[in-house]
PDB file of C-alpha atoms in Angstrom:
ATOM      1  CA  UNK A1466       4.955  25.761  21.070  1.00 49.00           C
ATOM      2  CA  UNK A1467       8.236  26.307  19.115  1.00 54.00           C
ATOM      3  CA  UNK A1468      10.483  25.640  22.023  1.00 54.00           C
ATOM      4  CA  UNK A1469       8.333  22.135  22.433  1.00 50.00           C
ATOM      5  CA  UNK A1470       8.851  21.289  18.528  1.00 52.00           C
ATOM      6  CA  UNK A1471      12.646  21.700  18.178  1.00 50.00           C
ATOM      7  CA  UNK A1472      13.043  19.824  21.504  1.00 51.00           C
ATOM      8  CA  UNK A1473      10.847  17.160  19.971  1.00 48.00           C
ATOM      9  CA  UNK A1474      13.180  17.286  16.336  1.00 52.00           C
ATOM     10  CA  UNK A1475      16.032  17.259  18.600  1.00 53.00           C
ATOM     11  CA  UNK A1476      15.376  14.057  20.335  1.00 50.00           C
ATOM     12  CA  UNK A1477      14.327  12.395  16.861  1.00 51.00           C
ATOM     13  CA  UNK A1478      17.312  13.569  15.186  1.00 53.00           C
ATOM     14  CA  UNK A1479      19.614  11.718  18.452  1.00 53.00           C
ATOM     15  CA  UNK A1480      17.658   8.714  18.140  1.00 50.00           C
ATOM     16  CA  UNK A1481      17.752   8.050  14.438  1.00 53.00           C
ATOM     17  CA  UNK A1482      21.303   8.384  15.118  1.00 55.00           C
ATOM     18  CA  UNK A1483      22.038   5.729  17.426  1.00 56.00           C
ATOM     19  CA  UNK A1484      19.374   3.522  15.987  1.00 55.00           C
ATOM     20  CA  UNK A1485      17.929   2.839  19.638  1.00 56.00           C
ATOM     21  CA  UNK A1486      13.726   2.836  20.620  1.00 56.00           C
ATOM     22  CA  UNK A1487      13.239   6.667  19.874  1.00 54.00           C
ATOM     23  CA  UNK A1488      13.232   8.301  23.451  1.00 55.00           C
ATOM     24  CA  UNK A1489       9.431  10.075  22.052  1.00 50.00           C
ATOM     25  CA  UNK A1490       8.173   6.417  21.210  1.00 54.00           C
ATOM     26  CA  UNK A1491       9.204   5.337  25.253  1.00 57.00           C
ATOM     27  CA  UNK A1492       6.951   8.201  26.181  1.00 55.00           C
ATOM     28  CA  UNK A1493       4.441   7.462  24.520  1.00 54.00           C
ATOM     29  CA  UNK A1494       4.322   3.903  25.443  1.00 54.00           C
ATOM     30  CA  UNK A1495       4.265   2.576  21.747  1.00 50.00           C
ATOM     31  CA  UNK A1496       7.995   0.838  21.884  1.00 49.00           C
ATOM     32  CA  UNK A1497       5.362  -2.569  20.934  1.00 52.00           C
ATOM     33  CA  UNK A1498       4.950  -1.217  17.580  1.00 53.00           C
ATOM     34  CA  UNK A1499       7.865  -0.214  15.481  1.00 57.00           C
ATOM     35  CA  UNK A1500       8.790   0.667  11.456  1.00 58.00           C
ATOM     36  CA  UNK A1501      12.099  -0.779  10.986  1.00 63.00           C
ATOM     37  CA  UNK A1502      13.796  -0.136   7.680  1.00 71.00           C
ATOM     38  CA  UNK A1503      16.254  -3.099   6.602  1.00 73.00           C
ATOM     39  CA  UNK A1504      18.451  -1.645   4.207  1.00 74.00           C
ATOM     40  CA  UNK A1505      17.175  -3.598   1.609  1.00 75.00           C
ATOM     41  CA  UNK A1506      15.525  -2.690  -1.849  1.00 76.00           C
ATOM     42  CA  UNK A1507      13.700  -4.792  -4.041  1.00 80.00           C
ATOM     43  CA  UNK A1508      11.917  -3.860  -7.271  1.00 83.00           C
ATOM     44  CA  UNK A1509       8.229  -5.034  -8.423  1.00 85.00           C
ATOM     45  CA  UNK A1510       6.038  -4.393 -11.343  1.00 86.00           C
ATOM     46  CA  UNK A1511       3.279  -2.720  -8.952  1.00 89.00           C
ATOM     47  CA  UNK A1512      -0.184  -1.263 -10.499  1.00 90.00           C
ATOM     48  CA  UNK A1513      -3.212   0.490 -10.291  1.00 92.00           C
ATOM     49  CA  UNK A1514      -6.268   0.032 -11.694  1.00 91.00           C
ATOM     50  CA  UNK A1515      -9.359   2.484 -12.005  1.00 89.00           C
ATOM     51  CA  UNK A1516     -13.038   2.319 -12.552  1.00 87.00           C
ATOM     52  CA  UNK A1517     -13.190   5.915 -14.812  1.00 88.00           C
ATOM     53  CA  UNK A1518     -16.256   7.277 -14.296  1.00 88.00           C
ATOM     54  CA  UNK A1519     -17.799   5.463 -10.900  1.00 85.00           C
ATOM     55  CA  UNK A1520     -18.110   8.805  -9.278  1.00 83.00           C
ATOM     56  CA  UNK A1521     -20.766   9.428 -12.144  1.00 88.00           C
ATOM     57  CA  UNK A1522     -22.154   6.121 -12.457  1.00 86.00           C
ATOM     58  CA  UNK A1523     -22.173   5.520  -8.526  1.00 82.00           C
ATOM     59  CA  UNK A1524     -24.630   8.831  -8.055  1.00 85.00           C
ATOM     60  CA  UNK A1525     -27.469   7.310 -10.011  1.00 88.00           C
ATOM     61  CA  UNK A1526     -27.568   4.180  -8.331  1.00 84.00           C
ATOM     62  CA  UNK A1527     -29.401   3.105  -4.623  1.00 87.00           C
ATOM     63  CA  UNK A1528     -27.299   2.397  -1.962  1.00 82.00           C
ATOM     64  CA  UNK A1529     -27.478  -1.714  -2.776  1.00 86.00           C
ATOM     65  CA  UNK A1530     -26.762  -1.518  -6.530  1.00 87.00           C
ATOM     66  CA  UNK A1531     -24.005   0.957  -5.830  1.00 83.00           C
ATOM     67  CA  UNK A1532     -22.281  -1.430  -3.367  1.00 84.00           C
ATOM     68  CA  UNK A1533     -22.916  -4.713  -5.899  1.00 89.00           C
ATOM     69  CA  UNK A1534     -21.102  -2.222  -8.343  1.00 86.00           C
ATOM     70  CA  UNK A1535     -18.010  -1.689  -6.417  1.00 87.00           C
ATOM     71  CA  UNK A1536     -18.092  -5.242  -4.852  1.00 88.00           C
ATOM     72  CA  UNK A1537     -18.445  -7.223  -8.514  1.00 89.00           C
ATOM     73  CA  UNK A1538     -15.691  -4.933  -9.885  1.00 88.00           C
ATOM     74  CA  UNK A1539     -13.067  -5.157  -7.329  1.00 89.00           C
ATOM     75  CA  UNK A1540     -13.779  -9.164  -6.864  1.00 90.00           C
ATOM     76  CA  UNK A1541     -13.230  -9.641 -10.778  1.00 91.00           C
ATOM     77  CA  UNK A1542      -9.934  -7.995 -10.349  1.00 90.00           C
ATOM     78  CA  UNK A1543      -8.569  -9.601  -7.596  1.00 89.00           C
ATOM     79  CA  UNK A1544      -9.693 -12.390  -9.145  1.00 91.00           C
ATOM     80  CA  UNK A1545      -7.892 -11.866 -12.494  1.00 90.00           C
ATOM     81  CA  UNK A1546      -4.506 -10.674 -10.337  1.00 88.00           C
ATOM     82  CA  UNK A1547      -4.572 -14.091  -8.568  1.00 89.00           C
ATOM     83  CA  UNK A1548      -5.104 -16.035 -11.799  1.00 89.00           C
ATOM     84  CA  UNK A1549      -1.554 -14.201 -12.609  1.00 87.00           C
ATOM     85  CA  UNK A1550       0.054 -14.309  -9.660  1.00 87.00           C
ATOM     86  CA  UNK A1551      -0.612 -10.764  -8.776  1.00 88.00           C
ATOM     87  CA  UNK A1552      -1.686  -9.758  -5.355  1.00 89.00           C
ATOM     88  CA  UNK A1553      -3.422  -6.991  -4.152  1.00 91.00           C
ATOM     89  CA  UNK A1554      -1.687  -4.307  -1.547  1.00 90.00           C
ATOM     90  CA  UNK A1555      -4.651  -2.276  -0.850  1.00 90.00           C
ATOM     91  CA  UNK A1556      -8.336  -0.673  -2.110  1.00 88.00           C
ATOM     92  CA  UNK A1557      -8.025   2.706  -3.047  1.00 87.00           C
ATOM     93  CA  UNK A1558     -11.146   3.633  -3.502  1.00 83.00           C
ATOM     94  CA  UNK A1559     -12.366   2.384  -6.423  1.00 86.00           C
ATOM     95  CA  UNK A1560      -9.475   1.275  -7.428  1.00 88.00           C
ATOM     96  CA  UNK A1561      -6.871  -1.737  -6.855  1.00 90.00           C
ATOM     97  CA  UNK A1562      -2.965  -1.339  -6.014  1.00 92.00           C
ATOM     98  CA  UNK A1563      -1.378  -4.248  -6.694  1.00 90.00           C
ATOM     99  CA  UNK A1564       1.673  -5.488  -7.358  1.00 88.00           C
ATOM    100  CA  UNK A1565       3.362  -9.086  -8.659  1.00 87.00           C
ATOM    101  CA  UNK A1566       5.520 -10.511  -6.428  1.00 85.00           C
ATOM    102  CA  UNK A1567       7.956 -12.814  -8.689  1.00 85.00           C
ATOM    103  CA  UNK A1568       8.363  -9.548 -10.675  1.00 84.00           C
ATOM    104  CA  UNK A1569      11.195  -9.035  -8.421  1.00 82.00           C
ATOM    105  CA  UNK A1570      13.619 -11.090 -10.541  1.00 81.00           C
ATOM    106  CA  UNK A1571      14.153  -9.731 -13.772  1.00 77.00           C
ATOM    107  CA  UNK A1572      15.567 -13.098 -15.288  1.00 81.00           C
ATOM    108  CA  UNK A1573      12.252 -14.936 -15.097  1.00 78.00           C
ATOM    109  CA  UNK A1574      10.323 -13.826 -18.007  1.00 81.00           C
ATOM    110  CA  UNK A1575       7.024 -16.144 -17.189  1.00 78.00           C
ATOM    111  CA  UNK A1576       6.762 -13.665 -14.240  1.00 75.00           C
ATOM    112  CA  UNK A1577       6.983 -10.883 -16.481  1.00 71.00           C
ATOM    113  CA  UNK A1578       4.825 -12.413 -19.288  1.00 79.00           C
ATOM    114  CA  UNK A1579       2.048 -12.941 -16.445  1.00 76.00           C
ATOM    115  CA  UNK A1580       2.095  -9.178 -15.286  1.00 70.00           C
ATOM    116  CA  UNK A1581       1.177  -8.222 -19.465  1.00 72.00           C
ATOM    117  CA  UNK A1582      -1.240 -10.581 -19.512  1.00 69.00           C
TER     118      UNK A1582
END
């Protein structure tokens, strides 16, 4: 099993080198789908937001009112991040990541104002 891992680091290491379709990605047939890093770096005001105690709250409630629960507080935030320009990356649990795309530009202070809002 060793031998088969540092062959397998050895033919990442000589692709990430050349930049080409990593020779393990061929193999597996997955050259169709492909993370491609640009260089580039931009900066956001990105945020999470929590429901403290759900865990708590969630275990006394029936399987309907504890889905209601969840759906009525993670609709009223994306609803509030929209109505500031904010936009939602992902659920996490019972939570929201988000992040504000204009944020990007530190000159524009409306987009800044919007994320304190």
């Amino acid at each position: 099993m060793a031998a088969k891992e540092a062959h397998n680091s050895k033919l990442i290491s000589s692709d990430l080198k050349t930049g080409n379709i990593p020779t393990w990605c061929k193999a597996m047939g997955t050259t169709a789908y492909r993370v491609s890093f640009s260089g580039l770096s931009q900066n956001y005001i990105v945020g999470l937001v929590d429901m403290v105690g759900s865990t708590k709250i969630s275990s006394k409630l029936k399987t309907r009112e504890w889905g209601l629960y969840y759906e009525i507080f993670l609709n009223t935030m994306a609803a509030l991040l929209q109505r500031f320009d904010g936009c939602v990356i992902k659920n996490v649990g019972d939570g929201l990541l988000y992040y504000f795309p204009e944020s990007f530009n530190y000159k524009n202070t409306n987009a800044f104002s919007k994320c304190f809002e």
